[in-house]
Coordinates of C-alpha atoms in Angstrom, one line a residue:
M16 CA 228.7 -57.4 117.4
A17 CA 226.0 -58.2 120.6
K18 CA 222.7 -57.6 120.9
L19 CA 221.5 -54.3 121.8
S20 CA 219.3 -55.5 124.4
S21 CA 222.5 -57.1 126.2
I22 CA 224.1 -54.1 126.1
N23 CA 221.0 -52.2 128.0
K24 CA 220.6 -55.1 130.3
N25 CA 224.3 -54.7 131.7
N26 CA 224.2 -51.2 131.6
R27 CA 221.1 -51.2 134.0
R28 CA 222.8 -53.6 136.2
R29 CA 225.7 -51.6 136.4
A30 CA 224.2 -48.9 137.3
L31 CA 221.9 -50.4 140.2
S32 CA 224.9 -51.8 141.2
T33 CA 226.8 -48.4 141.8
K34 CA 223.2 -47.5 143.5
H35 CA 222.8 -50.0 145.4
Y36 CA 227.0 -50.5 146.6
K37 CA 227.1 -49.0 149.9
A38 CA 223.8 -50.4 151.5
R39 CA 224.9 -54.4 150.0
K40 CA 227.9 -53.7 151.5
E41 CA 226.5 -52.6 155.4
L42 CA 224.3 -55.4 154.7
R43 CA 226.2 -58.0 154.2
A44 CA 229.3 -57.0 156.7
K45 CA 226.5 -56.7 159.6
S46 CA 225.2 -60.6 158.2
L47 CA 228.8 -62.1 158.8
D48 CA 229.5 -59.7 162.0
Q49 CA 230.0 -62.4 164.5
R50 CA 229.4 -60.3 167.8
L51 CA 225.9 -59.3 166.5
S52 CA 223.3 -61.1 167.7
D53 CA 221.8 -64.3 165.5
D54 CA 218.3 -62.1 165.2
E55 CA 220.0 -58.8 164.0
R56 CA 222.3 -60.8 161.9
Q57 CA 219.6 -62.7 159.8
A58 CA 217.4 -60.1 160.4
A59 CA 220.1 -57.6 157.8
F60 CA 220.4 -61.2 155.6
L61 CA 216.9 -61.2 155.2
K62 CA 217.0 -57.2 153.9
L63 CA 219.6 -58.5 151.9
Q64 CA 217.8 -60.6 150.2
K65 CA 215.2 -58.8 149.1
M66 CA 217.4 -56.2 147.9
P67 CA 217.3 -56.2 143.7
R68 CA 219.3 -59.0 142.3
D69 CA 220.8 -56.8 139.6
G70 CA 222.6 -54.8 142.1
S71 CA 224.9 -57.2 142.6
P72 CA 228.5 -55.9 141.2
I73 CA 229.0 -60.5 140.4
R74 CA 226.0 -59.3 137.4
V75 CA 228.0 -56.9 135.8
V76 CA 229.8 -58.1 133.0
N77 CA 233.3 -56.5 131.5
R78 CA 232.1 -55.9 127.9
C79 CA 233.7 -54.3 125.3
E80 CA 232.9 -50.5 124.9
I81 CA 232.2 -50.8 120.9
T82 CA 231.2 -54.2 120.1
G83 CA 229.9 -55.3 123.4
R84 CA 231.7 -58.5 123.3
P85 CA 231.4 -60.2 126.2
R86 CA 234.4 -62.4 126.0
G87 CA 238.4 -61.7 125.6
N88 CA 238.5 -58.2 126.8
L89 CA 241.3 -56.0 128.6
K90 CA 239.9 -54.5 131.7
K91 CA 242.0 -51.3 131.3
F92 CA 241.3 -50.5 128.2
G93 CA 237.3 -51.5 128.2
L94 CA 238.1 -53.1 124.8
S95 CA 238.0 -56.7 123.7
R96 CA 241.4 -58.3 122.0
I97 CA 240.3 -57.8 118.8
K98 CA 239.1 -54.3 118.7
F99 CA 242.3 -53.4 120.9
R100 CA 244.4 -55.3 118.5
E101 CA 243.1 -53.4 115.3
L102 CA 243.0 -49.9 117.1
A103 CA 246.3 -50.5 118.6
L104 CA 248.1 -51.3 115.0
M105 CA 246.3 -48.2 113.7
G106 CA 247.7 -46.1 116.1
K107 CA 244.8 -44.7 117.6
I108 CA 245.4 -45.8 121.5
P109 CA 248.0 -43.8 123.0
G110 CA 250.9 -45.3 124.8
V111 CA 250.6 -48.6 122.7
T112 CA 253.1 -49.5 120.7
K113 CA 254.0 -52.8 119.1
A114 CA 256.5 -55.0 121.3
S115 CA 260.2 -56.0 119.3
W116 CA 263.4 -57.2 120.8

């Protein structure tokens, strides 16, 4: 089980990321737009730098919803490989069956 502080930190980052997503996307597009003047591009880049780091979507870690494990996650289910296997074998995940051929 992951530390509760790590899970809470990741949840805070996820919330910040969704909050700043639109503004961050616009500023990034402005800073990379070649049609704008250098001053406008640099101003957009500086505004982007002043935004909180944790607002960047790259800092969000996909964690298991049950254990908080940061590695070996199945994005579709939001579970780690270990918990996914346990729940699938118990039949708790609808539509998932063990393969046999």
